[in-house]
Coordinates of C-alpha atoms and ligand atoms in Angstrom, one line a residue:
Chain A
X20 CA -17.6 -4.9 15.3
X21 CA -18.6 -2.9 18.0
X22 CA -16.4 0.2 17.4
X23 CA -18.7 2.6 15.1
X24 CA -15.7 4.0 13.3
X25 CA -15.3 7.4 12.1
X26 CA -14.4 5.5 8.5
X27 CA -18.3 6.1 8.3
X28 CA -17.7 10.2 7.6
X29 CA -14.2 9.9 6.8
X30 CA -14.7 7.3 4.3
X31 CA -12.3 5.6 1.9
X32 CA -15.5 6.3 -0.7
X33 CA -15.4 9.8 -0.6
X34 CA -17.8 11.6 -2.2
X35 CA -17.2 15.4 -3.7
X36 CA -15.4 17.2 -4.5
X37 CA -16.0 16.0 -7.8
X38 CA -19.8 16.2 -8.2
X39 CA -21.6 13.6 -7.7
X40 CA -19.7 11.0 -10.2
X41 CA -18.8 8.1 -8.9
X42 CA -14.9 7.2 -8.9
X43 CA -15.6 4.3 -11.2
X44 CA -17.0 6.8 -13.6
X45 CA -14.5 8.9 -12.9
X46 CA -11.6 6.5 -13.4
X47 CA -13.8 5.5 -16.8
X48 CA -13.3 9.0 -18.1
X49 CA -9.7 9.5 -17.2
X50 CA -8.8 6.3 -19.2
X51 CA -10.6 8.0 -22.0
X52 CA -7.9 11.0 -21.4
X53 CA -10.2 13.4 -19.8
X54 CA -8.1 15.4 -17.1
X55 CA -10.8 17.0 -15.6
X56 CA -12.2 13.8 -14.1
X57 CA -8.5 13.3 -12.7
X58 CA -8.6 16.8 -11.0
X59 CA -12.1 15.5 -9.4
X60 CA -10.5 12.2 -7.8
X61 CA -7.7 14.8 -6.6
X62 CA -9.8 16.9 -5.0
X63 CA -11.6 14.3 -3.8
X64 CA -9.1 12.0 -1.9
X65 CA -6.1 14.4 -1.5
X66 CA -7.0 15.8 2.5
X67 CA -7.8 12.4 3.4
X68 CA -4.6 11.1 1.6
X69 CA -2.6 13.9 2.9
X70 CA -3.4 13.3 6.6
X71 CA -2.7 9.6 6.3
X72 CA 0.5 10.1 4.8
X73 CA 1.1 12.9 7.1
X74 CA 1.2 10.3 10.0
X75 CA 4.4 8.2 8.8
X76 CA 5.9 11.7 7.9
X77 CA 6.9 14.6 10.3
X78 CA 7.8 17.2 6.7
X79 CA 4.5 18.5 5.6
X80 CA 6.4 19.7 2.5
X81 CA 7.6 15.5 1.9
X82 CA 4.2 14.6 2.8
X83 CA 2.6 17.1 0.1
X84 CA 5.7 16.0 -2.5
X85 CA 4.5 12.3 -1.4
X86 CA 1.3 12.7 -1.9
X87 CA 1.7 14.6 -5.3
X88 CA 3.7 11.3 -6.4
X89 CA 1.1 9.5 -5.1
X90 CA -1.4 10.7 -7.5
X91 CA 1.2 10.9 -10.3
X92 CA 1.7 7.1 -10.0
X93 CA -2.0 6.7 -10.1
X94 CA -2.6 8.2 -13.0
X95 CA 0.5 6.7 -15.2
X96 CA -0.8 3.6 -13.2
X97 CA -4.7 3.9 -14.0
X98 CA -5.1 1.4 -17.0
X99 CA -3.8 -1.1 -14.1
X100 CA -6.4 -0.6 -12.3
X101 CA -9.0 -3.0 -12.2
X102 CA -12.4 -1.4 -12.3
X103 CA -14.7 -4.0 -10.2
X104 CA -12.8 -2.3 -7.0
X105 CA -12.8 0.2 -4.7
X106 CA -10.3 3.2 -6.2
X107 CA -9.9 4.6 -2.6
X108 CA -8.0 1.5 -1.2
X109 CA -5.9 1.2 -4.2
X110 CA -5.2 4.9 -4.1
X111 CA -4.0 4.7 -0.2
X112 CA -1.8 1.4 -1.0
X113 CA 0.0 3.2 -3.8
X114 CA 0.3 6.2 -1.3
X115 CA 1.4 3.8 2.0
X116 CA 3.8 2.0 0.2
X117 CA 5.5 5.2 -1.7
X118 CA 5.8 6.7 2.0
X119 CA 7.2 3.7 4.1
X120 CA 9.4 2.8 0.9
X121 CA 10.9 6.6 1.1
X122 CA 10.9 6.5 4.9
X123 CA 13.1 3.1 4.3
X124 CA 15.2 4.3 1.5
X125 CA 16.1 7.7 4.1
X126 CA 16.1 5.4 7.3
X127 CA 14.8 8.3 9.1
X128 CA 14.3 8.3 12.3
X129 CA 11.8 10.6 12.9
X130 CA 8.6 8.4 12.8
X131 CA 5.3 9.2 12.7
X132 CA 4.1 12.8 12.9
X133 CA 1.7 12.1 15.3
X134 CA 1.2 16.1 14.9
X135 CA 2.2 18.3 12.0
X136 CA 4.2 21.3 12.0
X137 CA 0.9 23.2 11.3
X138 CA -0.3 22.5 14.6
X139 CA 2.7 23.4 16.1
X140 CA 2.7 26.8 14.5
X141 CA -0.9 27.4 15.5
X142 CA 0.2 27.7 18.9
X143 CA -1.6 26.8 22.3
X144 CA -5.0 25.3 21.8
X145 CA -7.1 27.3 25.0
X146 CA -9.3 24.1 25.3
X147 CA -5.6 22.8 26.8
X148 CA -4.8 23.2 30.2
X149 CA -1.3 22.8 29.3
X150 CA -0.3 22.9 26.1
X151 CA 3.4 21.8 26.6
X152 CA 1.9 18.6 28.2
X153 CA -0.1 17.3 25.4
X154 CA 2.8 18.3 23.5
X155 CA 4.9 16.2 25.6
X156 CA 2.6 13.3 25.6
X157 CA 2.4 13.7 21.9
X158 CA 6.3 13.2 21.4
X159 CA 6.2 10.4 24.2
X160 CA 3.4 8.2 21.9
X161 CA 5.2 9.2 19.2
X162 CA 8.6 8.3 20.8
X163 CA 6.9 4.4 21.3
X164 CA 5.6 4.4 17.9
X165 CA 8.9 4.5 16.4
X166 CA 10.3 1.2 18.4
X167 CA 7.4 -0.5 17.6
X168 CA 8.2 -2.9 14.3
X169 CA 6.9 -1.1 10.4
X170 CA 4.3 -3.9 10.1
X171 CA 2.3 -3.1 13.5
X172 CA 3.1 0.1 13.5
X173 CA 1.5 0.7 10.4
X174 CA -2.0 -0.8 11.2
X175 CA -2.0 0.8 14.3
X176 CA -1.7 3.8 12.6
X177 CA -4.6 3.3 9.9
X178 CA -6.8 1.7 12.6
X179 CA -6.3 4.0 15.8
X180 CA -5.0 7.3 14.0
X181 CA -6.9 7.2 11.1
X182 CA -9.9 5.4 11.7
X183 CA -10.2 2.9 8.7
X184 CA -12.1 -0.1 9.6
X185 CA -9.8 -3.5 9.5
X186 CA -11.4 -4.1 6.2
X187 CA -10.1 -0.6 4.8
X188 CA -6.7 -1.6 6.1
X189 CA -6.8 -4.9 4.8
X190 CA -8.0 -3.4 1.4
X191 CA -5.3 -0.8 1.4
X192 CA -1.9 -3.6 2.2
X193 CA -3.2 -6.1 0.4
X194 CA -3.2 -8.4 3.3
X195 CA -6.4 -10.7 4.7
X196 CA -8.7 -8.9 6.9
X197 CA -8.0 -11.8 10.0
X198 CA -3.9 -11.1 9.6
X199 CA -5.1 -7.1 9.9
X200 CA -6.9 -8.3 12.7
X201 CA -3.3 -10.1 14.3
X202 CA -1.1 -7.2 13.7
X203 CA -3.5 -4.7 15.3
X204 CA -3.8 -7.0 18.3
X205 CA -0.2 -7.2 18.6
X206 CA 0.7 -3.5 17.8
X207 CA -1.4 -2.4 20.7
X208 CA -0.3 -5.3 23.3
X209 CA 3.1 -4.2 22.6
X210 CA 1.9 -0.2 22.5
X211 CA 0.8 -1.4 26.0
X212 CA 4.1 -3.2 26.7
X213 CA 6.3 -0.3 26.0
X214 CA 4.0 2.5 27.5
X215 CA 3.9 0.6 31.1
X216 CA 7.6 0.3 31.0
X217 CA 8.6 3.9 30.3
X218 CA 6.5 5.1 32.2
X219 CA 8.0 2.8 35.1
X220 CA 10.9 4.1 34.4
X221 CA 10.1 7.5 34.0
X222 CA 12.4 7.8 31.1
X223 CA 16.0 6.6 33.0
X224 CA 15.7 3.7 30.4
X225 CA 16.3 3.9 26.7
X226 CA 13.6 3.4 24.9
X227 CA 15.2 0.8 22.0
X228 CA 16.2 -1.2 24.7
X229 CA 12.4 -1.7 26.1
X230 CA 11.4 -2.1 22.2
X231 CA 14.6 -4.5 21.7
X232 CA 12.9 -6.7 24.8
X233 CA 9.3 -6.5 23.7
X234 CA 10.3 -7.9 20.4
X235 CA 12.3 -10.6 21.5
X236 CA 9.7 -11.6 23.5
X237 CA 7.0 -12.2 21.5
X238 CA 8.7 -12.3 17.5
X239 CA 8.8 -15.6 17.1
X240 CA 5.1 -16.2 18.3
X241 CA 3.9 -13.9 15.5
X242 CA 5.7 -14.6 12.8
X243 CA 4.3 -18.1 13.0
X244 CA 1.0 -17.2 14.2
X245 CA 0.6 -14.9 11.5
X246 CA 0.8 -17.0 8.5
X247 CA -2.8 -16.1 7.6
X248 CA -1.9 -15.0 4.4
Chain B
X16 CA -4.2 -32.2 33.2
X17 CA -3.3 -29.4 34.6
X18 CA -5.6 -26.6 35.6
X19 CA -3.0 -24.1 35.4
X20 CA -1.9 -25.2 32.4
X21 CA -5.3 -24.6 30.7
X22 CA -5.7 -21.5 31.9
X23 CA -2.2 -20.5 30.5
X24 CA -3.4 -21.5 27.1
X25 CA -6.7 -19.5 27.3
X26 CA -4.8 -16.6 28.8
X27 CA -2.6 -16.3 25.5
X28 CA -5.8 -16.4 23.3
X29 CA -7.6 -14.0 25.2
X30 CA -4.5 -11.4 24.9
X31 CA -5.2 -10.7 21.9
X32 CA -9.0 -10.4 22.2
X33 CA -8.6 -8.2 24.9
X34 CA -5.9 -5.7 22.6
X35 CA -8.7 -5.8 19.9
X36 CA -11.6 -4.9 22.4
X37 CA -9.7 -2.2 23.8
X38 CA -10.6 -0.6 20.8
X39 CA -14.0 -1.8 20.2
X40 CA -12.7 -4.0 17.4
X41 CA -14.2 -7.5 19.2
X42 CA -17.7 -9.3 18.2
X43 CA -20.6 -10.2 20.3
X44 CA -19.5 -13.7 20.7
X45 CA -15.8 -12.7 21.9
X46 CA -17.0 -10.7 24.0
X47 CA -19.2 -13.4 25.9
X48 CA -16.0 -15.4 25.4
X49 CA -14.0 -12.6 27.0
X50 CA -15.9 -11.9 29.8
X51 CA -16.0 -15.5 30.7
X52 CA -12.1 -15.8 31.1
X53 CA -12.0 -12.8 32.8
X54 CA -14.6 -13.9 35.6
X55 CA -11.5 -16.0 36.8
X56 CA -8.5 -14.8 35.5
X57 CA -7.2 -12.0 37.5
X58 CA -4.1 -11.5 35.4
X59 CA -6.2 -11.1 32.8
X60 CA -8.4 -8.3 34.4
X61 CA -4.9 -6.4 34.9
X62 CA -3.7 -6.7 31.4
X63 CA -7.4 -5.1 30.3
X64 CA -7.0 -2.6 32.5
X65 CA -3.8 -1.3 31.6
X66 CA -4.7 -1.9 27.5
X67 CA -7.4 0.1 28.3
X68 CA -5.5 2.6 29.9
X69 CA -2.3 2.5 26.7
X70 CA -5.4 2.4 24.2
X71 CA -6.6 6.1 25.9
X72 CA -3.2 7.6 25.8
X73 CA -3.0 6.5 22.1
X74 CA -6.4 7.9 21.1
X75 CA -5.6 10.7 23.3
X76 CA -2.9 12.4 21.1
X77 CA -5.3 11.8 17.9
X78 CA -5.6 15.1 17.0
X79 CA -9.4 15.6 15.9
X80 CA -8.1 15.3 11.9
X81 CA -4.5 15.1 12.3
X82 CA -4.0 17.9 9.9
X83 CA -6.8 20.3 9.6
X84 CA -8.4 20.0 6.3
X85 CA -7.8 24.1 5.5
X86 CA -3.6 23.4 6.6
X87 CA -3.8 21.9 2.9
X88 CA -3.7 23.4 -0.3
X89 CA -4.8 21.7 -3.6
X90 CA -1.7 19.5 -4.8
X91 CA -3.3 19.6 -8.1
X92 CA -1.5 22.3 -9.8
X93 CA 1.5 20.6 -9.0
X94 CA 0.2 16.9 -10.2
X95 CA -1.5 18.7 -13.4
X96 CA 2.5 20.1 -14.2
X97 CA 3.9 16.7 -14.1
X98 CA 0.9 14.8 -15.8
X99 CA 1.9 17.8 -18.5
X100 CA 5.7 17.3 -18.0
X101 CA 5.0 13.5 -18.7
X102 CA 2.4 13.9 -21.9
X103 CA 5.3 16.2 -23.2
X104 CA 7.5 13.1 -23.5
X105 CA 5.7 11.3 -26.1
X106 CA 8.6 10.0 -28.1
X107 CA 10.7 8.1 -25.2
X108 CA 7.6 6.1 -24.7
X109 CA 6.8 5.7 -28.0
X110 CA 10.2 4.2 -28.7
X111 CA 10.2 2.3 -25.2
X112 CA 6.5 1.2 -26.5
X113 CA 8.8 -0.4 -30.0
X114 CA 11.6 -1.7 -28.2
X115 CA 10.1 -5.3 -28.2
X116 CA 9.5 -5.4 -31.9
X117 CA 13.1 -4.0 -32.9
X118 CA 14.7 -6.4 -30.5
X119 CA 12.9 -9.0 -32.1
X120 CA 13.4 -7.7 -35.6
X121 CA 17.3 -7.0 -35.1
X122 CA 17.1 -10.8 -33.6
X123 CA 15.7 -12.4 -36.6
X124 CA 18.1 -9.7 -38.9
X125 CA 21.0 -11.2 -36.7
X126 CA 19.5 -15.6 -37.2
X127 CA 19.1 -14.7 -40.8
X128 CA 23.0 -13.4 -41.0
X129 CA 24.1 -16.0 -38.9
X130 CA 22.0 -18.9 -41.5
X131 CA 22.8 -17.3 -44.6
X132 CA 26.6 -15.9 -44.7
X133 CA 28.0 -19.7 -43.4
X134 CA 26.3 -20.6 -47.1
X135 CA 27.9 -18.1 -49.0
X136 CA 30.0 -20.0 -51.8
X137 CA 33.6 -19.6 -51.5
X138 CA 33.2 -19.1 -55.6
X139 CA 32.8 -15.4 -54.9
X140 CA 28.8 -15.5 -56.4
X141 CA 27.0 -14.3 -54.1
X142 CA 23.4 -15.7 -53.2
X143 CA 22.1 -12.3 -53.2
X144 CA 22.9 -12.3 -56.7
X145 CA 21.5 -15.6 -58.2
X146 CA 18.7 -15.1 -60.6
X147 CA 16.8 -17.9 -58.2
X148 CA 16.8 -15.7 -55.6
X149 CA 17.7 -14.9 -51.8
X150 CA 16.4 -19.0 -50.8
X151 CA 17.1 -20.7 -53.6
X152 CA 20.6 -22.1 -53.0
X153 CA 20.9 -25.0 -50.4
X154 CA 19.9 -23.9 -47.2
X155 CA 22.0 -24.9 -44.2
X156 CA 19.0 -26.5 -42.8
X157 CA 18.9 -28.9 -45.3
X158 CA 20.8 -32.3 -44.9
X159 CA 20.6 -34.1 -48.0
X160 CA 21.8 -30.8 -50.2
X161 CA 18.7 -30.9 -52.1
X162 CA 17.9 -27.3 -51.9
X163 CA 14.5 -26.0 -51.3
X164 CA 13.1 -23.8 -53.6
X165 CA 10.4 -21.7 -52.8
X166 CA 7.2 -23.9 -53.5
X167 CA 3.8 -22.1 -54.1
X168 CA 2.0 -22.6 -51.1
X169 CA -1.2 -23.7 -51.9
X170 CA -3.6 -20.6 -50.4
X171 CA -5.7 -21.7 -47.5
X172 CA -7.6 -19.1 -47.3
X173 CA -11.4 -18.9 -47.1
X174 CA -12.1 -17.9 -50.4
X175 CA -9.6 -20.0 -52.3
X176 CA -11.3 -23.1 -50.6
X177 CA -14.9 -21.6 -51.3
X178 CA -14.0 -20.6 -54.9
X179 CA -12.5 -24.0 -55.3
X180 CA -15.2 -26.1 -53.3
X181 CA -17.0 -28.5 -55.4
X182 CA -20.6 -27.8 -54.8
Ligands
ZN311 ZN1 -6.2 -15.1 31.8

């Protein structure tokens, strides 16, 4: 791959907090009952977790009470857990699927967070000419995201949001690294589809009508194209 | 065949190179591959053009670490309360940990019921109260009415068969 991604310093393999233990040992010590080496894989993956899950949620408040779940299955879950892998991507599964299965249960509506409430409140940033326009841009991405179908939409948001390398993402849904590979491909041709058309329309079109014709278009191709796994 | 034709075909497989090298995410090899289609496909130079352009807007609205590392606070106080809350609850999971066994014990209580009270003599004696014991009387399992009594079983253990091995 060409694309140097940031995965490099933001890392599924965090190191501290935590000292210098690695999460194998660290995962080795919980089993033995030892909360303190729990408290270091907190501390260890919960920003990183926390922004991820922040994406698929707009409610920093849900996306801290999901990501306290998150940790709470892990540990009730952590004999499961088979030591010869990577904790990180097992952590981030467990937190993915928690989030998109609330975000399915609610049916909200209010897709990604492309930016948090926090930002909001931290008012204009001066390196912005105008802040209202990346603001607007924001909610227009955001807006394109949503029509965009759960499985594309979430590799597009590990790969292009979050920076994980294909790899990372195929690690975390538990999926092959070539179908990773497919859905990103997709999620950004039809990104691309939907972005064109609004724009040409300069909004007189409803959006689930544009997302309603991109999938109809090309659905059927996938679903048998993608049979990688 | 038709020249059109072919280059319909290649045009679908490089659509999806071209979405994955808008974002870097393409090889050495698809990239010679790539740039050989697009020498002659026009449509295809478009559709780059405008991935590239979608794949900007996208990256645009990345905020440099979505949500700043300091707009968190430690959820650990909150998971150390529930990993408290859930140690504090030993006995539901001790009896969810026995369930199995007294299913399977109240199952075999139940078979034993169910073999022995279809036995019971209509005399009024009870089995229970025969000097021969709970499995001495015929057992329902039994065809010929012969009864099975309890026979020694002859110990298979280790040591019997060492301490009765004929050296
Ligand atoms: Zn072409």
């Amino acid at each position: 791959m060409i694309r140097m991604s940031e995965s490099e310093t933001r890392s599924l393999d965090a190191v501290p907090p935590g000292g210098s233990a690695s999460d194998a040992r660290l995962v080795e010590d919980v089993r033995r009952g030892d909360h303190r080496a729990f408290e270091a894989l907190v501390r260890r993956y919960e920003t990183r977790l926390m922004s991820v899950l922040s994406r698929f949620v707009q409610d920093r408040e849900l996306t801290r009470d999901l990501a306290q779940e998150t940790f709470l299955r892990v540990f009730e879950r952590i004999d499961q857990f088979d030591p010869s892998r990577r904790f990180g991507p097992w952590l981030f599964r467990i937190g993915v699927n928690l989030t998109l299965d609330h975000i399915r249960k609610r049916k909200r509506r209010v897709w990604p967070s492309l930016f948090s409430e926090s930002r909001v409140e931290k008012g204009p940033d001066p390196e912005v000419a105008d802040p209202r326009e990346a603001l607007d841009l924001e909610q227009e991405v955001r807006k394109v995201l949503e029509s965009i179908p759960e499985k594309y939409r979430t590799v597009l948001i590990l790969r292009d949001l979050e920076n994980f390398s294909s790899s990372e993402i195929a690690a975390i849904l538990h999926r092959k690294e070539a179908t990773i590979r497919w859905r990103l491909a997709e999620a950004r041709m039809r990104f691309q589809e939907l972005w064109k058309r609004r724009q040409a329309s300069s909004t007189t079109a409803p959006l689930g009508q544009d997302a309603d014709i991109a999938r109809s278009s090309s659905e059927t191709e996938d679903e048998s194209a993608e049979d990688l796994e | 065949m038709n020249p059109l034709k072919i280059l319909n075909n290649e045009c679908r497989k490089t659509r999806h190179l071209l979405a994955l090298s808008a974002g870097n995410d393409v090889d050495a090899r698809e990239v010679v591959g790539l740039e050989r289609h697009l020498a002659v496909c026009p449509q295809c130079r478009e559709l780059q053009q405008e991935l590239r352009h979608s794949q900007q807007i996208l990256e645009a609205v990345q905020p440099a670490g979505a949500m700043a590392d300091q707009d968190f606070t430690s959820v650990w106080s909150g998971v150390s309360r529930q990993i408290r809350r859930l140690e504090q609850q030993p006995t539901s999971h001790d009896w969810r940990n026995w369930m199995p066994t007294l299913t399977l014990a109240a199952a075999c209580l139940a078979l034993m019921v169910g073999v022995v009270m279809p036995m019971r003599p209509s005399g009024g004696s009870s089995i229970l109260n025969n000097n021969n014991g709970i499995m001495s009387g015929p057992l329902p399992t039994d065809p010929i009415g012969e009864g099975v009594r309890p026979q020694k079983q002859r110990p298979t253990s280790y040591s019997y068969y060492m301490s009765n091995r004929d050296f």
